[in-house]
C-alpha atoms as one frame of an Amber mdcrd trajectory, in Angstrom:
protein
  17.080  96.333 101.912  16.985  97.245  98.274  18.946  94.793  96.193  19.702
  94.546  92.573  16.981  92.647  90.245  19.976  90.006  89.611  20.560  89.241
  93.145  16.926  88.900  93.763  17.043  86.012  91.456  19.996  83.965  92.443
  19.006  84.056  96.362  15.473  82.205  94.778  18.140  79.559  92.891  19.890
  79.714  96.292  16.626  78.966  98.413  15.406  76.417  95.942  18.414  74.313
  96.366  19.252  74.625  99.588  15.285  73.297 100.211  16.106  70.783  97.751
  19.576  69.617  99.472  17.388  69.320 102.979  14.604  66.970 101.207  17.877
  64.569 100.000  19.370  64.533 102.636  16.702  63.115 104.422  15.103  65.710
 106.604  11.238  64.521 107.313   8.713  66.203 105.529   5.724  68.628 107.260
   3.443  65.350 106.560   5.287  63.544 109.005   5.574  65.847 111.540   1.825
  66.309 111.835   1.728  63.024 112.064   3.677  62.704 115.096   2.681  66.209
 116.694  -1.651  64.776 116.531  -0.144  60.929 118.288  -3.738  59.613 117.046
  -0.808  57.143 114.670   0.231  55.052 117.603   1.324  51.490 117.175   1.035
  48.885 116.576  -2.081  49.735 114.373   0.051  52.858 113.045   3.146  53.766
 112.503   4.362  57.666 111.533   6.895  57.983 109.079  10.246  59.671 110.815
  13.644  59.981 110.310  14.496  59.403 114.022  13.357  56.173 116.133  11.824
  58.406 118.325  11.342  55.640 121.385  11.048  55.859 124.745  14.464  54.605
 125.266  18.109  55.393 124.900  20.689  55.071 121.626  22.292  52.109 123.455
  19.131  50.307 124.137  17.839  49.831 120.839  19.098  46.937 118.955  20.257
  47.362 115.525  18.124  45.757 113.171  19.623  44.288 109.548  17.751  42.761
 107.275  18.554  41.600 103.649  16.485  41.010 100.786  17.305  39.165  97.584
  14.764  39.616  94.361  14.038  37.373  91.381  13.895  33.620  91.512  15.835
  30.795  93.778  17.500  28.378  91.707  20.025  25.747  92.727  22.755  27.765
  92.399  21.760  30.530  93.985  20.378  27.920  97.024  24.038  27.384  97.261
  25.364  30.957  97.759  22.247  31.478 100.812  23.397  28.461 102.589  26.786
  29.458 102.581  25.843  32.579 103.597  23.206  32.258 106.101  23.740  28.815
 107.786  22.328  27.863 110.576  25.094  28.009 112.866  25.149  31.992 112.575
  22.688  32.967 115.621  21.527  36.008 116.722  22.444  37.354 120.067  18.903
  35.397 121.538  20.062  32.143 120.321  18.045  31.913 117.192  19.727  31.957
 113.771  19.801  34.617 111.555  17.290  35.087 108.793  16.449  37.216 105.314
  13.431  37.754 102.719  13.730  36.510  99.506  11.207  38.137  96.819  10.712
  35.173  94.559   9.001  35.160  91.314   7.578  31.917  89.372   9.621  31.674
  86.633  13.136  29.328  86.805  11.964  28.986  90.851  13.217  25.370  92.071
  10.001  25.441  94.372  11.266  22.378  96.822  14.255  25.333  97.176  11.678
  27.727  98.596  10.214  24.873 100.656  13.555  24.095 102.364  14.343  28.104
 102.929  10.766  28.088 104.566  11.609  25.467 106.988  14.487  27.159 108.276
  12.863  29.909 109.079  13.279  32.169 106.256  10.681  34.627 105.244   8.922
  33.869 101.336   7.823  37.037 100.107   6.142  37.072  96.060   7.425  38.966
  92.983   5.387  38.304  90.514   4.623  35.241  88.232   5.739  36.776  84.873
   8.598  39.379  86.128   6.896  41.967  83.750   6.498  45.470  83.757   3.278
  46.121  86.421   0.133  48.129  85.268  -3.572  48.298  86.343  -4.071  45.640
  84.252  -2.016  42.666  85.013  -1.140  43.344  88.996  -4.145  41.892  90.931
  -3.561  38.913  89.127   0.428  38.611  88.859   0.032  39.366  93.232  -2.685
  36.585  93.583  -1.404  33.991  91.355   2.105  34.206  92.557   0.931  33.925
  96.325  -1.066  30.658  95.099   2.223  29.571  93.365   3.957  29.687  96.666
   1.083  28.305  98.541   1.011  25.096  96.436   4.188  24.671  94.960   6.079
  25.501  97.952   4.074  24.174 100.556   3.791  27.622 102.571   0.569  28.596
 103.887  -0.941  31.247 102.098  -1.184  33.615 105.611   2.242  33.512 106.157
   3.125  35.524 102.168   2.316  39.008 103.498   4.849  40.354 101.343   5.490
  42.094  97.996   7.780  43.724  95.654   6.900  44.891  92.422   9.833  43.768
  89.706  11.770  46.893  88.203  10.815  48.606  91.546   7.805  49.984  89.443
   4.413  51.260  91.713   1.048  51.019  90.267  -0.519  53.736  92.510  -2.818
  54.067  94.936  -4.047  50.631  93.277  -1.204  48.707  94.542  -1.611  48.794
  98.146  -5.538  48.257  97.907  -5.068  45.170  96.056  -2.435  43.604  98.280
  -4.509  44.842 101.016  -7.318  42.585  99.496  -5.539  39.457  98.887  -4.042
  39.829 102.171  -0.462  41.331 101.994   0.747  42.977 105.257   3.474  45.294
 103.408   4.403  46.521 100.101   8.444  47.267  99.477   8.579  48.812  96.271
   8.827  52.550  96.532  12.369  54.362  96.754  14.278  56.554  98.843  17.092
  58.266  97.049  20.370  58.837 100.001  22.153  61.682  98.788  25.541  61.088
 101.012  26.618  59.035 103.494  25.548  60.968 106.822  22.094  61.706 105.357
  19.036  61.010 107.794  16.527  58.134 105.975  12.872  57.229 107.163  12.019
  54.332 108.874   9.275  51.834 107.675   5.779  53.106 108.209   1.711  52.936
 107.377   0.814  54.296 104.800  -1.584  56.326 106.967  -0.834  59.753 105.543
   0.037  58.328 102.342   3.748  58.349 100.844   5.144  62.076 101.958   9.071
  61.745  99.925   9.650  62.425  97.119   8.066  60.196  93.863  11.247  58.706
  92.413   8.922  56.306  90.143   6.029  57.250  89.571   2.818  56.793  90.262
   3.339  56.735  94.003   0.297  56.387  96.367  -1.180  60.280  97.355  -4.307
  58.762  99.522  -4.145  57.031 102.815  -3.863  53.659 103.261  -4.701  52.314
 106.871  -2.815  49.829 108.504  -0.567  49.090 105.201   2.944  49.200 105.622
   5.352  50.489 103.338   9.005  49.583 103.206  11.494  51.980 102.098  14.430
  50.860  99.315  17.126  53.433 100.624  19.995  53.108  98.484  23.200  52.896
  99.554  26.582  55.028  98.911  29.276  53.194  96.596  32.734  52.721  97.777
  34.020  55.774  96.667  31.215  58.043  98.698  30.501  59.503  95.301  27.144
  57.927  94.068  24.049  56.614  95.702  23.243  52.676  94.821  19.290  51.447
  95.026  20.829  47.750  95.015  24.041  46.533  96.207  24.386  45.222  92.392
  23.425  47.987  90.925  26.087  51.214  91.927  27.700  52.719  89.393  31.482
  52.191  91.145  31.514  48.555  91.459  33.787  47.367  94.221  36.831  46.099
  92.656  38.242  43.437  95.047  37.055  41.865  99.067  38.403  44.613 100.767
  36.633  46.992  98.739  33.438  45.598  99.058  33.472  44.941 102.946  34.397
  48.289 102.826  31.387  49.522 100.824  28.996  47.278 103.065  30.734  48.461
 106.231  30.620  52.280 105.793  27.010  52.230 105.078  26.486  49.767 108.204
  28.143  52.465 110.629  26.382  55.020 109.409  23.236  53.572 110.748  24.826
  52.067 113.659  26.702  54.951 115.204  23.685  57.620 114.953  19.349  56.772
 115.329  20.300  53.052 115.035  17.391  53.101 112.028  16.607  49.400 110.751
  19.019  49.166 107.555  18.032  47.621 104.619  20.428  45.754 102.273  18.656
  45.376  98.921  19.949  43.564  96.153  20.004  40.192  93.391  22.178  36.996
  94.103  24.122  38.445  90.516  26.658  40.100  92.729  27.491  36.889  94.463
  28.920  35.098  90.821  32.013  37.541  91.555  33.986  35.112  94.610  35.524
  38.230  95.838  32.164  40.224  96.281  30.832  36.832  98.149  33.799  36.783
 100.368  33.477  40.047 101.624  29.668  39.499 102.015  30.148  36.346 104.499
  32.844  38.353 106.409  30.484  41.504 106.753  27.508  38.801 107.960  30.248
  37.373 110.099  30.824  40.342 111.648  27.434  41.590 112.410  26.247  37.920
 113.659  29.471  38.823 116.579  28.092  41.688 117.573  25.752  42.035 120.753
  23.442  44.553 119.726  23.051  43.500 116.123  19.856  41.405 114.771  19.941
  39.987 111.257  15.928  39.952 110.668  13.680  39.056 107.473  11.277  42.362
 106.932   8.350  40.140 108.966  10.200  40.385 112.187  11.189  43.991 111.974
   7.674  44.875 111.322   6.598  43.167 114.665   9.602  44.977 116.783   8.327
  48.465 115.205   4.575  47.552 116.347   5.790  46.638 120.161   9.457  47.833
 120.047  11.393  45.989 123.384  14.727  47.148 124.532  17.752  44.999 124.156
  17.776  43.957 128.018  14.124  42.066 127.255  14.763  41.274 123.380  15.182
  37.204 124.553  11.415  37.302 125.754  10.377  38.886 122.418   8.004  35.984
 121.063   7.953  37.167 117.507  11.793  36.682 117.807  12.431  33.165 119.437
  13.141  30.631 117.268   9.809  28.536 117.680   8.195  31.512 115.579  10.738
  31.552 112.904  10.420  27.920 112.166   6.623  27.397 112.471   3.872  27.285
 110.135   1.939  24.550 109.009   2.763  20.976 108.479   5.529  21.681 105.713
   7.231  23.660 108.003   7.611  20.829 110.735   8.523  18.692 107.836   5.466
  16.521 107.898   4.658  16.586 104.318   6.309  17.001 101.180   3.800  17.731
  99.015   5.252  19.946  96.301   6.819  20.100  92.605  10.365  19.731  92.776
  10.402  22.257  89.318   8.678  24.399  87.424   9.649  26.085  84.734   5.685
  27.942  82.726   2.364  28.951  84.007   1.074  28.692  87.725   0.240  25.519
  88.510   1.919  23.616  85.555   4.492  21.941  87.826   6.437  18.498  86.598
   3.895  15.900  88.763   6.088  12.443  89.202   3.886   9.739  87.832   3.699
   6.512  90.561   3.687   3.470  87.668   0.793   1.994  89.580   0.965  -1.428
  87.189   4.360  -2.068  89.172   2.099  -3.740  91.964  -0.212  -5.837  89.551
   3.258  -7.238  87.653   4.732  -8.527  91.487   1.510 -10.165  92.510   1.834
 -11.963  88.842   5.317 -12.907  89.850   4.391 -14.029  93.327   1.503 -15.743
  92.123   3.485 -18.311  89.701   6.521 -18.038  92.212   4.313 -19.355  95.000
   2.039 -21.790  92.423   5.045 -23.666  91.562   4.258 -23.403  87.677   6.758
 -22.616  85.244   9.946 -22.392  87.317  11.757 -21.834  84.482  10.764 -17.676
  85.163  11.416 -18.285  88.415  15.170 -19.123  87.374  15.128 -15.193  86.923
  16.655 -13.433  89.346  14.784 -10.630  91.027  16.886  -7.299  89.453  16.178
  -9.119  86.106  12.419  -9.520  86.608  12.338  -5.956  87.894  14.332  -5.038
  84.643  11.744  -7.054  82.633   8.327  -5.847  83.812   9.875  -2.135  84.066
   9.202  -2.096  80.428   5.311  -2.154  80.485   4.526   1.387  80.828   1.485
   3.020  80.381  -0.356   5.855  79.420  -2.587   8.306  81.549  -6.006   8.491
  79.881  -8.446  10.821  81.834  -6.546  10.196  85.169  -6.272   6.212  84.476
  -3.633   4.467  83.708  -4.056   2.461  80.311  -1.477  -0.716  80.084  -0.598
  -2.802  76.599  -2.279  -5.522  75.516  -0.149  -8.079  73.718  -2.021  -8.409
  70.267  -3.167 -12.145  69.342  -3.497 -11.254  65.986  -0.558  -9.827  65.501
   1.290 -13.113  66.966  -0.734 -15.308  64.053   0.194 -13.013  61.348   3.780
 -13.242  62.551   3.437 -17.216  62.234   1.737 -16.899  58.880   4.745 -14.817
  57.520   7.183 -17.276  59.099   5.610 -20.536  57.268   5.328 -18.751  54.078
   9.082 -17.667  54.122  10.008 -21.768  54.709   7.384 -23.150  52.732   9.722
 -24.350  49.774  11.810 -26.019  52.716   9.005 -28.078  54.625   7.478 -31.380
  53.642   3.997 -31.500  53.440   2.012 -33.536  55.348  -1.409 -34.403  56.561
  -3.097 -31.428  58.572  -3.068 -31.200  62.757  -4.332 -28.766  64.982  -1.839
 -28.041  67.751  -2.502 -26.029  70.764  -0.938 -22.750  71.090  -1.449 -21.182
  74.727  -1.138 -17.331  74.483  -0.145 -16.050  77.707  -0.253 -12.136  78.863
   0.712 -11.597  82.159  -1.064  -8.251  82.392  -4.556  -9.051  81.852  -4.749
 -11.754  84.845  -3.165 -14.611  83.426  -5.789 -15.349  80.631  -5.042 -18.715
  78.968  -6.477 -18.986  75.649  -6.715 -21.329  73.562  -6.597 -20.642  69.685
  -6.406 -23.592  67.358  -4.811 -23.197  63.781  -5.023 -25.373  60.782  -2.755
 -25.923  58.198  -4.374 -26.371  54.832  -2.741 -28.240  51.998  -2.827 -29.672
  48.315  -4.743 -33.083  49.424  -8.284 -32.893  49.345  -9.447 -31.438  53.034
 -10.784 -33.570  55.400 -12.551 -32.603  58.459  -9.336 -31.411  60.862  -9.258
 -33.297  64.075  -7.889 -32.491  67.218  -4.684 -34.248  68.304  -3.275 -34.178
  71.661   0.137 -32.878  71.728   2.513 -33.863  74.359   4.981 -30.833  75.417
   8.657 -32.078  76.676   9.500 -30.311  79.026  12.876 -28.797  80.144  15.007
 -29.772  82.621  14.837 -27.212  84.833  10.518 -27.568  84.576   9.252 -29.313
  87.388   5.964 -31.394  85.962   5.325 -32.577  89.373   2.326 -30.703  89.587
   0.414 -32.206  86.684  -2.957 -30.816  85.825  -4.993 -28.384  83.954  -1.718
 -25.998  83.148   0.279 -28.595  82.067  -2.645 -30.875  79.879  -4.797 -28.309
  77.969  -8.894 -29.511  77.955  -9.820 -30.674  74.761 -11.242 -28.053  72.914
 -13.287 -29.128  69.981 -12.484 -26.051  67.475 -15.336 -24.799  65.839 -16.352
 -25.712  61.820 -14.698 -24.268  59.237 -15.699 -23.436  55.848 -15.357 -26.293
  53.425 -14.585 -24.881  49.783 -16.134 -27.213  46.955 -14.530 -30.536  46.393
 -13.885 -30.344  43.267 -11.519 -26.857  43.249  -8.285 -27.296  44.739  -6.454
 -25.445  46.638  -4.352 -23.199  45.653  -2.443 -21.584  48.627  -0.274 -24.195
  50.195   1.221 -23.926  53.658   3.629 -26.322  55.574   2.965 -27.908  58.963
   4.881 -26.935  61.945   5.816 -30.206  63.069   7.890 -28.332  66.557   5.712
 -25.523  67.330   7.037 -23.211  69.651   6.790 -24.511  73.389   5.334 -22.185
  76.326   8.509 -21.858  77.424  10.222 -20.517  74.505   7.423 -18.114  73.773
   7.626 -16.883  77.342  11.532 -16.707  76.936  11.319 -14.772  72.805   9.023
 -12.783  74.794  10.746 -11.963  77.507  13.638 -11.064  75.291  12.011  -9.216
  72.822  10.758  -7.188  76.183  14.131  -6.602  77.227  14.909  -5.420  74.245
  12.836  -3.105  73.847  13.160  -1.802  77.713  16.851  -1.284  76.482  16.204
   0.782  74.033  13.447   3.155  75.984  16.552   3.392  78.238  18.778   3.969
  75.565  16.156   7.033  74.764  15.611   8.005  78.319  19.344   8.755  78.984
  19.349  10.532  75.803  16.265  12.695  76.610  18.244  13.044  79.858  21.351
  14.441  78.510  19.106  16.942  76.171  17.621  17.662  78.669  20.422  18.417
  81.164  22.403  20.394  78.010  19.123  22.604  77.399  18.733  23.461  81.420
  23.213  24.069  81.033  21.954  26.506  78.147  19.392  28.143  80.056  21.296
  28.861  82.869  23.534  30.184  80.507  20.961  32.434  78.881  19.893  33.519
  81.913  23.129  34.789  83.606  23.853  36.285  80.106  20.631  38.435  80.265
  21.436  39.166  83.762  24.851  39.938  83.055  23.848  41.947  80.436  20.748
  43.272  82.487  23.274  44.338  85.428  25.126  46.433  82.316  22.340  48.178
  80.936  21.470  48.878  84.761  24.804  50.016  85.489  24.993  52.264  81.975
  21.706  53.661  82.350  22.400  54.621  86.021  25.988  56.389  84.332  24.050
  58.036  81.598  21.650  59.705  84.584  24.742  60.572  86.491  26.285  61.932
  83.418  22.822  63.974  82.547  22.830  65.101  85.857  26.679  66.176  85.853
  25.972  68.133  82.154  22.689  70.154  83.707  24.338  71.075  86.399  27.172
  72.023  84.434  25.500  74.045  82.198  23.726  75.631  85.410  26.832  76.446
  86.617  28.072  77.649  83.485  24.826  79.645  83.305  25.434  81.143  86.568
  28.869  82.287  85.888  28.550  83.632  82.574  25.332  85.906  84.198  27.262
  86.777  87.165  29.696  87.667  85.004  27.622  89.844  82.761  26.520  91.542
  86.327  30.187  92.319  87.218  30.649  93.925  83.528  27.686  95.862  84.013
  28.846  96.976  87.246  31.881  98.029  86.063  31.009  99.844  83.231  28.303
 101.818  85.582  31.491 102.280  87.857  33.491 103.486  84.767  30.638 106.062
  84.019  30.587 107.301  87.065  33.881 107.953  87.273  33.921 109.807  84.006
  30.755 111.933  85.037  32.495 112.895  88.299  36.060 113.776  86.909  33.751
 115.963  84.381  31.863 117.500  87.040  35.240 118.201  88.809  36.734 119.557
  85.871  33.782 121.662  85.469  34.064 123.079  89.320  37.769 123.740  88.647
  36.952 126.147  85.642  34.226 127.669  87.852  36.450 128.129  90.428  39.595
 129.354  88.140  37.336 131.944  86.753  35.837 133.077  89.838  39.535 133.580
  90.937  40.801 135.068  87.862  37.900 137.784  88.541  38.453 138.188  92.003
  42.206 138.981  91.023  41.145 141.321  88.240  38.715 143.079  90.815  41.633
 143.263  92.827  44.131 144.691  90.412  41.656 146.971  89.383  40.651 148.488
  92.837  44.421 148.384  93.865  44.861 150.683  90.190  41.949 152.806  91.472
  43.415 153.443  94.864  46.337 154.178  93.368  44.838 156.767  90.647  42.894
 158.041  93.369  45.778 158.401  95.675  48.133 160.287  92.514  45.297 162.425
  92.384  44.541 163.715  96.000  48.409 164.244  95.611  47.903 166.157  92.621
  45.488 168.230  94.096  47.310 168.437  97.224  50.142 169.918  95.601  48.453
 172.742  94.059  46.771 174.077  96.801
């Protein structure tokens, strides 16, 4: 059929889009269907990429698989919103209780949070350590270190993190699934599926066998095959309005504004699913959505409703994996193993709760966790206390109750020095230059005497109850004489119990070694008073003790003031960081508008493109038509001459024959006549 050049060109628009409208809306590609049509893909090794389950059972018998994923890290608060949301007493139709996979990354992560999460059965999948933009560079080690992260700060074992998600749903290539092939991932979910409207067909989860056959919606996507590796589809959802498509819950463009709307918006995209292929559905999004009350109502009432129905499994991304390798119908899904709630729950000895070995926070690089410090000199300060409890000596600490003495040796706390612990010494020196300062002070005050030598004991309690010893001589204006040693007797208190005399309570007689002897003939200069009551055991054990408790109160003073910074700078950061993911969830939101909005003008201007050439066409057209016209009325006006003049001959041919009859007729008369 000849056609105009013009209409040539707008059936090509016509087939582009209408091949472009079948891609969307989610019709598998030719890659797929050679997939299937070869059947060397067979599970559970491999798994063709389809838009249709494609099982050897019916609709009916297939149950409906759910499963949610939440991105970013699990803080306290957002520990709270999952346990409200997927307790424990929400089963499955088998019995078992329902279940998700959280993406964590390092940063902000309360790891004992993933720990408890693991135990009940949740699957830990990584996102990164950093939360950075991915490249060739950085993404081996962001995957490896953040699978270590949850290995040892979470207690998981390292074979059950076969999961990843790179952050800003950004692909690295054909390099991505290699690597996480390597350091033993199972399945990558990064790469995008974009769901045009509501009753569009999406793919399943598959191996990336034949590589990924959609369309790239971030590139680079992986182009070679990767055996065995399993990809899972984001499919985005359609807002409330059935206007826009949605890659995370969070993230459409028409926000629901109150419950209803939201259950509505979770619903609709449920049912769609449900009442066709029954294809696992994905819900993909960050615990942002749940600081809005009404958003987190309607999500536990649309959990609450799938958790009542029959045929409905809430799954983590692990389990759905294993149903797609050896898919069972609903009639045998209680004898699925990977299922049962023994499977969920086990693991290694974290799991059954046998160890807690793990950093209760973490807040910089792998492996930098906040390691609580055992104060190992606790033990050696109780076996001094039983030691002179039991002995019977000095009953006056024993007076002490036992808060008080836990109060008082709580103070000495050391330092870690190359993995040992280093404890204070109490300074001898420092306890003679305090007397020295204290007899200078009341020297104008003091008679002087002759000199004596008393007997100080210095006692530290930390370095195994050394007694030493240290004699001190009081020099004055007389001329010196040789210092001698003088037993001094110490009275003791009534609440000391001198029953058991001997080598603690009577010091040996020390003979204190010679001095120097200035000249005779110089006196002295410095003069010193004598201490005629130096300070008793007991009241250097009792200044001691309160000088100790002094200080203890002020290091607790300083530790509840480190502990309020410290509790206002974690209020700020939490702060920050729902700010910048407030303000994150905006520039989402108004970039996603702005691509709408680009989207809206080019196909406006198409449009307008379109109409203002179609309309050129039609004035074209008619102005050919209007030519046309003219050259046939002119043609016709030209025939009607022709015609008028061929007439007007024929009627003067006529008249004139008719005049030549006539003449003739006169004249055969004429003739006639005469003869």
């Amino acid at each position: 059929m000849n056609l105009p050049k013009d209409m040539h060109w707008h059936l090509k628009v016509l087939t582009v889009f209408l091949l472009s409208l079948g891609l969307a809306s989610g019709a598998a590609p030719s890659t797929c269907q050679v997939c299937l049509d070869r059947q060397t893909c067979m599970p559970p090794d491999c798994f063709c990429c389809r838009d249709e389950m494609q099982l050897p059972m019916t609709v009916n018998d297939i149950p409906q698989i759910v499963f949610f994923t939440f991105d970013d890290a699990l803080t306290d608060q957002v520990a709270g919103f999952y346990d409200q949301l997927f307790d424990t007493s929400r089963k499955n139709p088998n019995g078992c209780p329902i279940s998700m996979t959280m993406f964590i990354s390092h940063n902000n992560t309360k790891y004992h949070q993933v720990n408890k999460f693991y135990k009940k059965g949740m699957e830990i999948a990584a996102h990164s350590v950093t939360h950075n933009h991915m490249n060739e560079a950085n993404f081996y080690n962001e995957a490896r270190l953040q699978k270590q992260n949850l290995a040892s700060l979470g207690g998981i074992p390292e074979r059950d993190i076969v999961g990843w998600r790179s952050p800003y749903l950004e692909p690295v290539g054909d390099l991505q699934p290699d690597k996480l092939k390597e350091l033993g991932y199972v399945y990558d979910s990064t790469l995008t599926f974009s769901k045009r409207k509501l009753n569009n067909k999406v793919p399943t989860p598959f191996t990336l066998d034949f590589g990924w056959p959609y369309t790239c919606q971030v590139k680079p996507c992986p182009n070679r095959e990767h055996t065995g590796f399993w990809e899972v589809p984001i499919v985005s959802l359609i807002d409330y309005k059935h206007k826009y498509d949605c890659v995370y819950v969070d993230g459409c463009m028409n926000a629901p504004p109150d419950e209803n709307s939201a259950y509505k918006f979770l619903k609709d995209n449920f049912d769609s699913y449900y009442s066709k292929s029954r294809i696992p559905f994905g819900i993909n999004m960050h615990p942002s959505w749940f600081y809005y009350p009404d958003r987190l109502k309607a999500m536990d009432r649309f959990i609450l409703e799938l958790a009542n129905r029959k045929d409905v499994y809430i799954l983590s991304i692990k389990q759905m994996i294993a149903w797609l390798k050896n898919p069972v119908a609903l009639s045998d899904i209680h004898s699925f193993k990977p299922w049962s709630c023994s499977t969920a729950s086990s693991g290694s000895s974290f799991a059954r709760g046998t160890s807690s070995g793990f950093n209760q926070n973490t807040n910089g690089l792998p492996h930098q966790g906040i390691k609580k410090i055992v104060p190992s000199h606790v033990n050696t300060l109780k076996s001094w206390q039983q030691k002179f409890t039991e002995s019977g000596r000095h009953q006056a600490i024993r007076k002490i109750t036992i808060p008080q003495r836990v109060n008082k040796i709580s103070q000495w706390r050391g330092t870690i020095q190359n993995g040992v612990l280093r404890l204070p010494t109490i300074n001898r020196i420092s306890w003679r230059q305090r007397q020295q300062n204290l007899r200078r002070n009341q020297i104008r005050t003091q008679p002087v005497t002759s000199p004596t030598i008393s007997s100080v004991v210095n006692f530290n309690p930390v370095q195994n109850n050394v007694v030493r010893h240290t004699a001190i001589t009081n020099p004055t204006q007389r001329p010196w004489t040789r210092p001698t040693w003088q037993q001094r007797t110490v009275t003791p208190r009534k609440v000391i119990d001198n029953s058991n005399s001997g080598w603690w309570s009577q010091p040996p007689q020390i003979n204190p070694a010679p001095l120097h002897v200035p000249s005779q003939n110089i006196p002295l200069v410095t003069t010193t008073p004598v201490i005629q009551n130096p300070p008793t055991f007991e009241q250097q054990q009792l200044s001691l003790l309160e000088q100790q408790e002094q200080k203890h109160t002020r290091q607790q003073q300083q530790e509840q003031q480190q502990l309020q910074q410290n509790q206002m700078d974690l209020n700020r950061q939490l702060e920050l960081q729902r700010l910048a993911e407030n303000q994150r969830v905006q520039q989402e939101q108004e970039r996603q508008r702005q691509l709408k909005l680009e989207v809206e003008r080019k196909e406006q201007l198409a449009l307008q493109e379109s109409l203002r050439k179609e309309a050129d066409r039609r004035k074209r057209l008619r102005e050919e038509r209007l030519l046309k016209n003219q050259r046939r009325r002119q043609q016709q006006a030209s025939q009607t001459r022709k015609q008028n003049n061929q007439n007007t001959r024929t009627v003067n041919n006529v008249s004139s024959t008719r005049r030549a009859i006539e003449i003739w007729q006169r004249f055969v008369k004429f003739l006639t006549g005469k003869i």
